[in-house]
Amino acid sequence: MIIVMQPQAGEREIEAVKERLQKEGFSVHLSQGVARTVIGAIGDKRRLPASALEAMPGVERVIPILHPYKLAGREFRPEGTVVEVRGLQVGNGQVQIAAGPCAVESRAQLLETAEAVAAAGATMLRGGAYKPRTSPYSFQGLGPEGLEFLAEAREKTGLAIVTEVMGEPEVAQVAGVADVLQVGSRNMHNFNLLRAVGKTGKPVLLKRGLSATIEEWLLAAEYILAEGNFQVILCERGIRTFENYTRNTLDLSAVPAVKGLSHLPVFVDPSHGTGKRELVAPMAKAAVAAGADGLIIEVHPCPQEALCDGPQSLTPEKFSTLVREVAELVRALGRELARTGQ
Ligand code: PEP
Ligand code: MN
């Protein structure tokens, strides 16, 4: 890190900062200009955080040199990470499409949706058995029964299963069925859950927090990677802004930004990102154009009867049209749509 001293900082203050750094094992390089002194320091920030230095007399600001996320940073794996999901290679340049209902509501609803999205060209089936709902009075998901239906849908269609795990106590149970463990937006800061999904070694879809910066999101991924699990897919799902016409503001600039900063594949969720059915296909195409490795899209056989997120859910017909349009765009970009079983 670089410590910029205030112009009026005297010898004693500069010396105090230097001594403190050296005491914590940092190597220190002093650059004394005409107006002010700048101190370069290399060492373990856990022993001396920037905030402690910033609190010292005479210090103006502390500038980190390296990203705080080390394992998630692109420098760590310049070639990029490919996440293996049931024979699918996420992040290999192909575009993956995960689709399905917001919530698993019944066996019939899930199987009908699974068959439809598989026929349209999806490679993964999404659907929550455990639902993070704003109100405790809203449908909370079918729990273990929902997981059984997901396993059956995989059996029938060959689709990989993406499903959310909301809490540490359910990690083993959900990991027993899921091909990809989803950590939802509201749980992006749940560091114990991140460690727990990291320990499973299973692929994780890490959604961006409702109000998380890109750096906070990558640091959340760092928790999973730090457990030795590099099977992480990031998912941009919109952030909360002053705009309330859409449910969230889909931050598509985050896609190329994160692909530059990190080696991890990035998905986009235009369903939660917009909250409006008619905006899903345009944003799905924009996401692919921005370089997304995959899409995750809500589809329901009868959106007006959905127990959760009907207004943003596509009918199977609309989803099928979306896949055709995305496929055309993907070809124009010189990429390919992934296929199940490849
Ligand atoms: C979901 O995908 O079902 C979901 C709840 O999404 P998010 O965590 O992004 O709100
Ligand atoms: Mn939803």
mmCIF file of C-alpha atoms and ligand atoms in Angstrom:
data_model
loop_
_atom_site.group_PDB
_atom_site.id
_atom_site.type_symbol
_atom_site.label_atom_id
_atom_site.label_comp_id
_atom_site.label_asym_id
_atom_site.label_seq_id
_atom_site.Cartn_x
_atom_site.Cartn_y
_atom_site.Cartn_z
ATOM 1 C CA MET A 1 0.000 0.000 0.000
ATOM 2 C CA ILE A 2 0.946 3.617 -0.397
ATOM 3 C CA ILE A 3 0.645 6.008 2.540
ATOM 4 C CA VAL A 4 0.311 9.638 1.500
ATOM 5 C CA MET A 5 1.310 12.005 4.306
ATOM 6 C CA GLN A 6 -0.310 15.407 4.779
ATOM 7 C CA PRO A 7 1.762 18.364 3.432
ATOM 8 C CA GLN A 8 2.171 19.660 6.984
ATOM 9 C CA ALA A 9 3.263 16.299 8.419
ATOM 10 C CA GLY A 10 6.568 16.644 10.268
ATOM 11 C CA GLU A 11 9.555 14.331 10.730
ATOM 12 C CA ARG A 12 8.116 12.855 13.952
ATOM 13 C CA GLU A 13 4.861 11.835 12.285
ATOM 14 C CA ILE A 14 6.611 10.330 9.278
ATOM 15 C CA GLU A 15 8.983 8.449 11.568
ATOM 16 C CA ALA A 16 6.059 7.145 13.678
ATOM 17 C CA VAL A 17 4.307 5.708 10.609
ATOM 18 C CA LYS A 18 7.552 4.160 9.396
ATOM 19 C CA GLU A 19 8.261 2.556 12.778
ATOM 20 C CA ARG A 20 4.749 1.193 13.081
ATOM 21 C CA LEU A 21 4.988 -0.407 9.627
ATOM 22 C CA GLN A 22 8.383 -1.911 10.364
ATOM 23 C CA LYS A 23 7.191 -3.233 13.710
ATOM 24 C CA GLU A 24 4.470 -5.190 11.867
ATOM 25 C CA GLY A 25 6.990 -6.641 9.440
ATOM 26 C CA PHE A 26 6.400 -4.352 6.469
ATOM 27 C CA SER A 27 9.249 -3.300 4.232
ATOM 28 C CA VAL A 28 9.139 0.462 3.873
ATOM 29 C CA HIS A 29 10.196 2.750 1.025
ATOM 30 C CA LEU A 30 10.203 6.470 1.647
ATOM 31 C CA SER A 31 9.756 9.018 -1.112
ATOM 32 C CA GLN A 32 10.311 12.560 0.140
ATOM 33 C CA GLY A 33 9.024 15.153 -2.348
ATOM 34 C CA VAL A 34 9.126 18.941 -2.049
ATOM 35 C CA ALA A 35 5.508 19.242 -0.896
ATOM 36 C CA ARG A 36 4.911 15.948 0.875
ATOM 37 C CA THR A 37 6.176 12.507 1.764
ATOM 38 C CA VAL A 38 4.815 9.290 0.333
ATOM 39 C CA ILE A 39 5.552 5.943 1.992
ATOM 40 C CA GLY A 40 5.413 2.677 0.078
ATOM 41 C CA ALA A 41 4.830 -0.401 2.277
ATOM 42 C CA ILE A 42 4.790 -4.100 1.446
ATOM 43 C CA GLY A 43 3.562 -6.642 3.982
ATOM 44 C CA ASP A 44 0.585 -8.468 5.491
ATOM 45 C CA LYS A 45 -2.399 -6.106 5.748
ATOM 46 C CA ARG A 46 -4.094 -8.387 8.279
ATOM 47 C CA ARG A 47 -1.469 -7.307 10.802
ATOM 48 C CA LEU A 48 -1.931 -3.626 10.100
ATOM 49 C CA PRO A 49 -5.101 -2.560 8.302
ATOM 50 C CA ALA A 50 -5.190 0.612 6.218
ATOM 51 C CA SER A 51 -7.777 2.106 8.581
ATOM 52 C CA ALA A 52 -5.311 1.934 11.507
ATOM 53 C CA LEU A 53 -2.709 3.816 9.501
ATOM 54 C CA GLU A 54 -5.269 6.342 8.332
ATOM 55 C CA ALA A 55 -6.025 7.140 11.972
ATOM 56 C CA MET A 56 -2.396 8.110 12.666
ATOM 57 C CA PRO A 57 -1.463 11.801 12.922
ATOM 58 C CA GLY A 58 -0.127 13.280 9.708
ATOM 59 C CA VAL A 59 -1.568 10.589 7.410
ATOM 60 C CA GLU A 60 -3.736 11.912 4.586
ATOM 61 C CA ARG A 61 -4.773 8.679 2.916
ATOM 62 C CA VAL A 62 -3.799 5.076 2.328
ATOM 63 C CA ILE A 63 -4.030 3.669 -1.194
ATOM 64 C CA PRO A 64 -4.022 -0.120 -1.723
ATOM 65 C CA ILE A 65 -1.843 -1.289 -4.604
ATOM 66 C CA LEU A 66 -3.315 -4.721 -5.088
ATOM 67 C CA HIS A 67 -6.958 -5.773 -5.260
ATOM 68 C CA PRO A 68 -8.171 -6.985 -1.891
ATOM 69 C CA TYR A 69 -9.465 -10.141 -3.597
ATOM 70 C CA LYS A 70 -6.459 -12.248 -4.422
ATOM 71 C CA LEU A 71 -7.840 -15.646 -5.455
ATOM 72 C CA ALA A 72 -10.761 -14.157 -7.411
ATOM 73 C CA GLY A 73 -8.560 -11.677 -9.293
ATOM 74 C CA ARG A 74 -7.857 -12.224 -12.986
ATOM 75 C CA GLU A 75 -4.098 -12.142 -12.239
ATOM 76 C CA PHE A 76 -4.474 -15.389 -10.287
ATOM 77 C CA ARG A 77 -5.746 -17.291 -13.362
ATOM 78 C CA PRO A 78 -5.322 -15.152 -16.461
ATOM 79 C CA GLU A 79 -6.695 -17.922 -18.692
ATOM 80 C CA GLY A 80 -10.103 -17.892 -16.939
ATOM 81 C CA THR A 81 -11.942 -20.511 -14.910
ATOM 82 C CA VAL A 82 -14.163 -23.137 -16.498
ATOM 83 C CA VAL A 83 -16.778 -24.472 -14.071
ATOM 84 C CA GLU A 84 -17.815 -28.081 -14.709
ATOM 85 C CA VAL A 85 -21.518 -28.707 -14.221
ATOM 86 C CA ARG A 86 -22.710 -32.195 -15.189
ATOM 87 C CA GLY A 87 -20.639 -32.320 -18.358
ATOM 88 C CA LEU A 88 -21.253 -28.653 -19.173
ATOM 89 C CA GLN A 89 -18.274 -26.339 -19.322
ATOM 90 C CA VAL A 90 -19.354 -22.989 -17.938
ATOM 91 C CA GLY A 91 -16.991 -20.211 -18.976
ATOM 92 C CA ASN A 92 -15.509 -21.929 -22.049
ATOM 93 C CA GLY A 93 -16.894 -19.285 -24.422
ATOM 94 C CA GLN A 94 -20.238 -21.018 -25.010
ATOM 95 C CA VAL A 95 -23.426 -19.438 -23.696
ATOM 96 C CA GLN A 96 -25.399 -21.414 -21.104
ATOM 97 C CA ILE A 97 -29.086 -20.876 -20.465
ATOM 98 C CA ALA A 98 -30.608 -21.827 -17.115
ATOM 99 C CA ALA A 99 -34.377 -21.495 -16.959
ATOM 100 C CA GLY A 100 -37.310 -22.521 -14.822
ATOM 101 C CA PRO A 101 -39.780 -21.250 -12.288
ATOM 102 C CA CYS A 102 -38.924 -18.876 -9.498
ATOM 103 C CA ALA A 103 -40.196 -21.470 -7.031
ATOM 104 C CA VAL A 104 -40.890 -25.162 -7.290
ATOM 105 C CA GLU A 105 -44.654 -25.125 -6.642
ATOM 106 C CA SER A 106 -45.710 -28.672 -7.476
ATOM 107 C CA ARG A 107 -44.437 -31.777 -9.243
ATOM 108 C CA ALA A 108 -46.636 -31.093 -12.279
ATOM 109 C CA GLN A 109 -45.602 -27.433 -12.548
ATOM 110 C CA LEU A 110 -41.915 -28.272 -12.323
ATOM 111 C CA LEU A 111 -41.938 -31.220 -14.730
ATOM 112 C CA GLU A 112 -43.973 -29.316 -17.309
ATOM 113 C CA THR A 113 -41.584 -26.352 -17.120
ATOM 114 C CA ALA A 114 -38.506 -28.572 -17.208
ATOM 115 C CA GLU A 115 -39.657 -30.381 -20.370
ATOM 116 C CA ALA A 116 -40.500 -27.072 -22.025
ATOM 117 C CA VAL A 117 -37.217 -25.315 -21.258
ATOM 118 C CA ALA A 118 -35.205 -28.403 -22.231
ATOM 119 C CA ALA A 119 -37.024 -28.578 -25.566
ATOM 120 C CA ALA A 120 -36.360 -24.861 -26.132
ATOM 121 C CA GLY A 121 -32.606 -25.309 -25.593
ATOM 122 C CA ALA A 122 -31.858 -24.614 -21.923
ATOM 123 C CA THR A 123 -28.967 -26.537 -20.372
ATOM 124 C CA MET A 124 -29.931 -26.033 -16.734
ATOM 125 C CA LEU A 125 -33.152 -25.992 -14.743
ATOM 126 C CA ARG A 126 -33.580 -23.328 -12.084
ATOM 127 C CA GLY A 127 -36.180 -23.435 -9.323
ATOM 128 C CA GLY A 128 -36.186 -22.633 -5.648
ATOM 129 C CA ALA A 129 -37.196 -25.207 -3.060
ATOM 130 C CA TYR A 130 -36.216 -22.689 -0.372
ATOM 131 C CA LYS A 131 -37.336 -19.160 -1.188
ATOM 132 C CA PRO A 132 -36.030 -15.938 0.361
ATOM 133 C CA ARG A 133 -39.276 -13.914 0.509
ATOM 134 C CA THR A 134 -39.545 -10.336 1.682
ATOM 135 C CA SER A 135 -42.644 -11.185 3.711
ATOM 136 C CA PRO A 136 -42.832 -14.158 6.070
ATOM 137 C CA TYR A 137 -46.460 -14.587 4.935
ATOM 138 C CA SER A 138 -45.488 -15.239 1.293
ATOM 139 C CA PHE A 139 -44.968 -18.774 -0.078
ATOM 140 C CA GLN A 140 -41.654 -19.989 1.354
ATOM 141 C CA GLY A 141 -41.049 -22.944 -0.969
ATOM 142 C CA LEU A 142 -41.686 -26.674 -0.677
ATOM 143 C CA GLY A 143 -38.359 -27.445 1.001
ATOM 144 C CA PRO A 144 -37.205 -31.098 0.810
ATOM 145 C CA GLU A 145 -40.169 -32.111 -1.354
ATOM 146 C CA GLY A 146 -39.186 -29.425 -3.858
ATOM 147 C CA LEU A 147 -35.678 -30.887 -3.990
ATOM 148 C CA GLU A 148 -37.148 -34.317 -4.804
ATOM 149 C CA PHE A 149 -39.102 -32.840 -7.702
ATOM 150 C CA LEU A 150 -35.939 -31.159 -8.987
ATOM 151 C CA ALA A 151 -34.063 -34.470 -8.884
ATOM 152 C CA GLU A 152 -36.900 -36.136 -10.803
ATOM 153 C CA ALA A 153 -36.909 -33.332 -13.399
ATOM 154 C CA ARG A 154 -33.171 -33.840 -13.926
ATOM 155 C CA GLU A 155 -33.741 -37.561 -14.338
ATOM 156 C CA LYS A 156 -36.391 -36.926 -17.012
ATOM 157 C CA THR A 157 -34.680 -34.112 -18.951
ATOM 158 C CA GLY A 158 -30.937 -34.341 -18.289
ATOM 159 C CA LEU A 159 -30.925 -30.667 -17.261
ATOM 160 C CA ALA A 160 -28.480 -29.644 -14.542
ATOM 161 C CA ILE A 161 -30.179 -28.306 -11.412
ATOM 162 C CA VAL A 162 -29.572 -24.805 -10.039
ATOM 163 C CA THR A 163 -31.286 -24.215 -6.720
ATOM 164 C CA GLU A 164 -30.872 -21.848 -3.818
ATOM 165 C CA VAL A 165 -29.554 -22.691 -0.390
ATOM 166 C CA MET A 166 -30.636 -20.131 2.157
ATOM 167 C CA GLY A 167 -28.930 -21.215 5.328
ATOM 168 C CA GLU A 168 -26.037 -23.247 6.637
ATOM 169 C CA PRO A 169 -28.242 -25.987 8.158
ATOM 170 C CA GLU A 170 -29.606 -26.850 4.685
ATOM 171 C CA VAL A 171 -26.286 -26.883 2.834
ATOM 172 C CA ALA A 172 -25.735 -30.651 2.960
ATOM 173 C CA GLN A 173 -29.347 -31.407 2.056
ATOM 174 C CA VAL A 174 -29.450 -29.011 -0.922
ATOM 175 C CA ALA A 175 -25.958 -30.056 -2.060
ATOM 176 C CA GLY A 176 -27.249 -33.642 -2.132
ATOM 177 C CA VAL A 177 -29.475 -32.713 -5.081
ATOM 178 C CA ALA A 178 -28.195 -29.494 -6.667
ATOM 179 C CA ASP A 179 -25.645 -29.463 -9.459
ATOM 180 C CA VAL A 180 -25.178 -25.757 -8.739
ATOM 181 C CA LEU A 181 -25.812 -24.240 -5.314
ATOM 182 C CA GLN A 182 -27.300 -20.785 -5.662
ATOM 183 C CA VAL A 183 -26.429 -18.188 -3.041
ATOM 184 C CA GLY A 184 -29.096 -15.519 -3.364
ATOM 185 C CA SER A 185 -28.662 -11.797 -3.447
ATOM 186 C CA ARG A 186 -29.815 -11.378 0.163
ATOM 187 C CA ASN A 187 -27.222 -13.876 1.325
ATOM 188 C CA MET A 188 -24.237 -12.528 -0.582
ATOM 189 C CA HIS A 189 -22.933 -11.051 2.669
ATOM 190 C CA ASN A 190 -23.645 -14.190 4.707
ATOM 191 C CA PHE A 191 -20.010 -15.105 5.185
ATOM 192 C CA ASN A 192 -20.671 -18.304 7.131
ATOM 193 C CA LEU A 193 -22.928 -19.560 4.341
ATOM 194 C CA LEU A 194 -20.258 -18.657 1.778
ATOM 195 C CA ARG A 195 -17.687 -20.683 3.721
ATOM 196 C CA ALA A 196 -20.119 -23.586 4.022
ATOM 197 C CA VAL A 197 -20.895 -23.753 0.284
ATOM 198 C CA GLY A 198 -17.177 -23.391 -0.362
ATOM 199 C CA LYS A 199 -16.536 -26.507 1.740
ATOM 200 C CA THR A 200 -18.946 -28.620 -0.351
ATOM 201 C CA GLY A 201 -16.679 -28.290 -3.409
ATOM 202 C CA LYS A 202 -19.851 -28.031 -5.545
ATOM 203 C CA PRO A 203 -20.348 -25.354 -8.205
ATOM 204 C CA VAL A 204 -21.852 -22.196 -6.703
ATOM 205 C CA LEU A 205 -23.867 -19.474 -8.446
ATOM 206 C CA LEU A 206 -23.150 -16.359 -6.415
ATOM 207 C CA LYS A 207 -25.673 -13.631 -7.001
ATOM 208 C CA ARG A 208 -24.645 -10.019 -6.574
ATOM 209 C CA GLY A 209 -26.044 -8.447 -3.400
ATOM 210 C CA LEU A 210 -28.930 -5.994 -3.741
ATOM 211 C CA SER A 211 -26.630 -3.076 -2.965
ATOM 212 C CA ALA A 212 -23.220 -4.656 -3.340
ATOM 213 C CA THR A 213 -20.346 -2.994 -5.143
ATOM 214 C CA ILE A 214 -18.337 -5.072 -7.582
ATOM 215 C CA GLU A 215 -15.530 -5.223 -5.036
ATOM 216 C CA GLU A 216 -17.839 -6.528 -2.283
ATOM 217 C CA TRP A 217 -19.212 -9.126 -4.690
ATOM 218 C CA LEU A 218 -15.740 -10.349 -5.611
ATOM 219 C CA LEU A 219 -14.782 -10.443 -1.943
ATOM 220 C CA ALA A 220 -17.835 -12.629 -1.297
ATOM 221 C CA ALA A 221 -16.561 -14.967 -4.029
ATOM 222 C CA GLU A 222 -13.174 -14.857 -2.317
ATOM 223 C CA TYR A 223 -14.725 -16.504 0.774
ATOM 224 C CA ILE A 224 -15.774 -19.506 -1.357
ATOM 225 C CA LEU A 225 -12.453 -19.674 -3.191
ATOM 226 C CA ALA A 226 -10.577 -19.454 0.099
ATOM 227 C CA GLU A 227 -12.160 -22.815 1.036
ATOM 228 C CA GLY A 228 -10.443 -24.320 -2.003
ATOM 229 C CA ASN A 229 -13.587 -24.270 -4.147
ATOM 230 C CA PHE A 230 -12.943 -22.472 -7.442
ATOM 231 C CA GLN A 231 -16.192 -23.684 -8.983
ATOM 232 C CA VAL A 232 -17.878 -20.286 -8.725
ATOM 233 C CA ILE A 233 -20.139 -18.563 -11.240
ATOM 234 C CA LEU A 234 -20.958 -14.921 -10.551
ATOM 235 C CA CYS A 235 -24.457 -13.687 -11.364
ATOM 236 C CA GLU A 236 -25.433 -10.068 -12.004
ATOM 237 C CA ARG A 237 -29.107 -9.747 -11.015
ATOM 238 C CA GLY A 238 -29.613 -6.008 -10.791
ATOM 239 C CA ILE A 239 -28.891 -3.581 -8.006
ATOM 240 C CA ARG A 240 -31.092 -1.237 -6.050
ATOM 241 C CA THR A 241 -31.054 2.350 -7.302
ATOM 242 C CA PHE A 242 -33.410 5.344 -7.185
ATOM 243 C CA GLU A 243 -35.140 3.999 -10.310
ATOM 244 C CA ASN A 244 -38.303 2.164 -9.399
ATOM 245 C CA TYR A 245 -39.929 1.626 -12.796
ATOM 246 C CA THR A 246 -37.917 -1.571 -12.993
ATOM 247 C CA ARG A 247 -37.583 -3.919 -9.996
ATOM 248 C CA ASN A 248 -33.809 -3.423 -9.996
ATOM 249 C CA THR A 249 -31.286 -1.704 -12.241
ATOM 250 C CA LEU A 250 -29.533 -4.377 -14.262
ATOM 251 C CA ASP A 251 -25.887 -3.349 -14.225
ATOM 252 C CA LEU A 252 -24.671 -4.772 -17.503
ATOM 253 C CA SER A 253 -21.444 -2.789 -17.350
ATOM 254 C CA ALA A 254 -20.583 -5.094 -14.443
ATOM 255 C CA VAL A 255 -20.246 -7.985 -16.907
ATOM 256 C CA PRO A 256 -17.209 -6.771 -18.872
ATOM 257 C CA ALA A 257 -15.905 -5.068 -15.721
ATOM 258 C CA VAL A 258 -15.955 -8.284 -13.697
ATOM 259 C CA LYS A 259 -14.642 -10.362 -16.575
ATOM 260 C CA GLY A 260 -11.665 -8.023 -16.655
ATOM 261 C CA LEU A 261 -11.145 -8.039 -12.894
ATOM 262 C CA SER A 262 -11.782 -11.732 -12.280
ATOM 263 C CA HIS A 263 -11.256 -15.121 -13.930
ATOM 264 C CA LEU A 264 -14.705 -16.372 -12.859
ATOM 265 C CA PRO A 265 -17.557 -16.892 -15.357
ATOM 266 C CA VAL A 266 -20.457 -14.427 -15.182
ATOM 267 C CA PHE A 267 -24.167 -15.070 -15.666
ATOM 268 C CA VAL A 268 -26.903 -12.469 -15.961
ATOM 269 C CA ASP A 269 -30.426 -12.730 -14.546
ATOM 270 C CA PRO A 270 -32.611 -10.374 -16.587
ATOM 271 C CA SER A 271 -35.746 -11.614 -14.767
ATOM 272 C CA HIS A 272 -34.875 -10.274 -11.304
ATOM 273 C CA GLY A 273 -32.807 -7.562 -12.978
ATOM 274 C CA THR A 274 -35.881 -5.940 -14.499
ATOM 275 C CA GLY A 275 -38.937 -7.506 -12.836
ATOM 276 C CA LYS A 276 -40.842 -7.029 -16.097
ATOM 277 C CA ARG A 277 -41.527 -9.825 -18.583
ATOM 278 C CA GLU A 278 -41.261 -7.579 -21.662
ATOM 279 C CA LEU A 279 -37.768 -6.437 -20.691
ATOM 280 C CA VAL A 280 -36.337 -9.926 -20.197
ATOM 281 C CA ALA A 281 -35.521 -10.789 -23.838
ATOM 282 C CA PRO A 282 -33.907 -7.430 -24.721
ATOM 283 C CA MET A 283 -31.749 -7.536 -21.589
ATOM 284 C CA ALA A 284 -30.873 -11.193 -22.172
ATOM 285 C CA LYS A 285 -29.537 -10.266 -25.606
ATOM 286 C CA ALA A 286 -27.727 -7.222 -24.237
ATOM 287 C CA ALA A 287 -26.133 -9.437 -21.569
ATOM 288 C CA VAL A 288 -24.792 -11.841 -24.179
ATOM 289 C CA ALA A 289 -23.513 -8.909 -26.238
ATOM 290 C CA ALA A 290 -21.749 -7.639 -23.093
ATOM 291 C CA GLY A 291 -19.922 -10.968 -22.793
ATOM 292 C CA ALA A 292 -21.995 -12.964 -20.293
ATOM 293 C CA ASP A 293 -21.193 -16.671 -20.036
ATOM 294 C CA GLY A 294 -24.810 -17.534 -19.352
ATOM 295 C CA LEU A 295 -28.328 -16.410 -18.566
ATOM 296 C CA ILE A 296 -30.727 -17.440 -15.838
ATOM 297 C CA ILE A 297 -34.350 -16.834 -16.714
ATOM 298 C CA GLU A 298 -37.664 -17.385 -14.962
ATOM 299 C CA VAL A 299 -40.228 -19.415 -16.904
ATOM 300 C CA HIS A 300 -43.644 -20.533 -15.664
ATOM 301 C CA PRO A 301 -46.303 -22.539 -17.529
ATOM 302 C CA CYS A 302 -48.927 -20.073 -16.366
ATOM 303 C CA PRO A 303 -47.309 -16.862 -15.040
ATOM 304 C CA GLN A 304 -50.622 -15.393 -13.857
ATOM 305 C CA GLU A 305 -50.925 -18.300 -11.426
ATOM 306 C CA ALA A 306 -47.322 -18.256 -10.207
ATOM 307 C CA LEU A 307 -46.876 -18.176 -6.414
ATOM 308 C CA CYS A 308 -43.780 -16.062 -6.861
ATOM 309 C CA ASP A 309 -42.505 -13.564 -9.473
ATOM 310 C CA GLY A 310 -45.269 -14.066 -12.063
ATOM 311 C CA PRO A 311 -44.845 -10.567 -13.594
ATOM 312 C CA GLN A 312 -41.264 -11.318 -14.630
ATOM 313 C CA SER A 313 -41.833 -14.932 -15.689
ATOM 314 C CA LEU A 314 -41.965 -15.892 -19.356
ATOM 315 C CA THR A 315 -44.378 -18.442 -20.776
ATOM 316 C CA PRO A 316 -42.645 -21.448 -22.345
ATOM 317 C CA GLU A 317 -43.543 -20.021 -25.797
ATOM 318 C CA LYS A 318 -41.962 -16.643 -25.061
ATOM 319 C CA PHE A 319 -38.916 -18.414 -23.641
ATOM 320 C CA SER A 320 -38.561 -20.479 -26.776
ATOM 321 C CA THR A 321 -38.612 -17.304 -28.908
ATOM 322 C CA LEU A 322 -35.995 -15.770 -26.608
ATOM 323 C CA VAL A 323 -33.691 -18.756 -27.053
ATOM 324 C CA ARG A 324 -34.004 -18.534 -30.849
ATOM 325 C CA GLU A 325 -33.192 -14.825 -30.800
ATOM 326 C CA VAL A 326 -30.285 -15.292 -28.401
ATOM 327 C CA ALA A 327 -28.952 -18.149 -30.567
ATOM 328 C CA GLU A 328 -28.890 -15.861 -33.630
ATOM 329 C CA LEU A 329 -27.043 -13.185 -31.708
ATOM 330 C CA VAL A 330 -24.612 -15.717 -30.261
ATOM 331 C CA ARG A 331 -23.768 -16.925 -33.781
ATOM 332 C CA ALA A 332 -23.296 -13.349 -34.994
ATOM 333 C CA LEU A 333 -20.830 -12.871 -32.123
ATOM 334 C CA GLY A 334 -18.876 -15.931 -33.237
ATOM 335 C CA ARG A 335 -19.896 -17.882 -30.131
ATOM 336 C CA GLU A 336 -22.137 -20.929 -29.608
ATOM 337 C CA LEU A 337 -25.055 -21.841 -27.420
ATOM 338 C CA ALA A 338 -24.158 -24.712 -25.112
ATOM 339 C CA ARG A 339 -26.125 -27.939 -25.478
ATOM 340 C CA THR A 340 -26.973 -30.505 -22.824
ATOM 341 C CA GLY A 341 -24.708 -33.511 -22.774
ATOM 342 C CA GLN A 342 -21.812 -31.798 -24.554
HETATM 343 C C1 PEP B 1 -33.970 -16.271 -7.350
HETATM 344 O O1 PEP B 1 -33.184 -16.401 -8.292
HETATM 345 O O2 PEP B 1 -34.886 -17.029 -7.131
HETATM 346 C C2 PEP B 1 -33.794 -15.130 -6.410
HETATM 347 C C3 PEP B 1 -34.459 -15.071 -5.268
HETATM 348 O O3 PEP B 1 -32.943 -14.213 -6.866
HETATM 349 P P1 PEP B 1 -32.162 -13.048 -6.086
HETATM 350 O O4 PEP B 1 -31.447 -13.698 -4.956
HETATM 351 O O5 PEP B 1 -31.258 -12.521 -7.150
HETATM 352 O O6 PEP B 1 -33.195 -12.053 -5.653
HETATM 353 MN MN MN B 2 -37.752 -15.095 -8.508
#
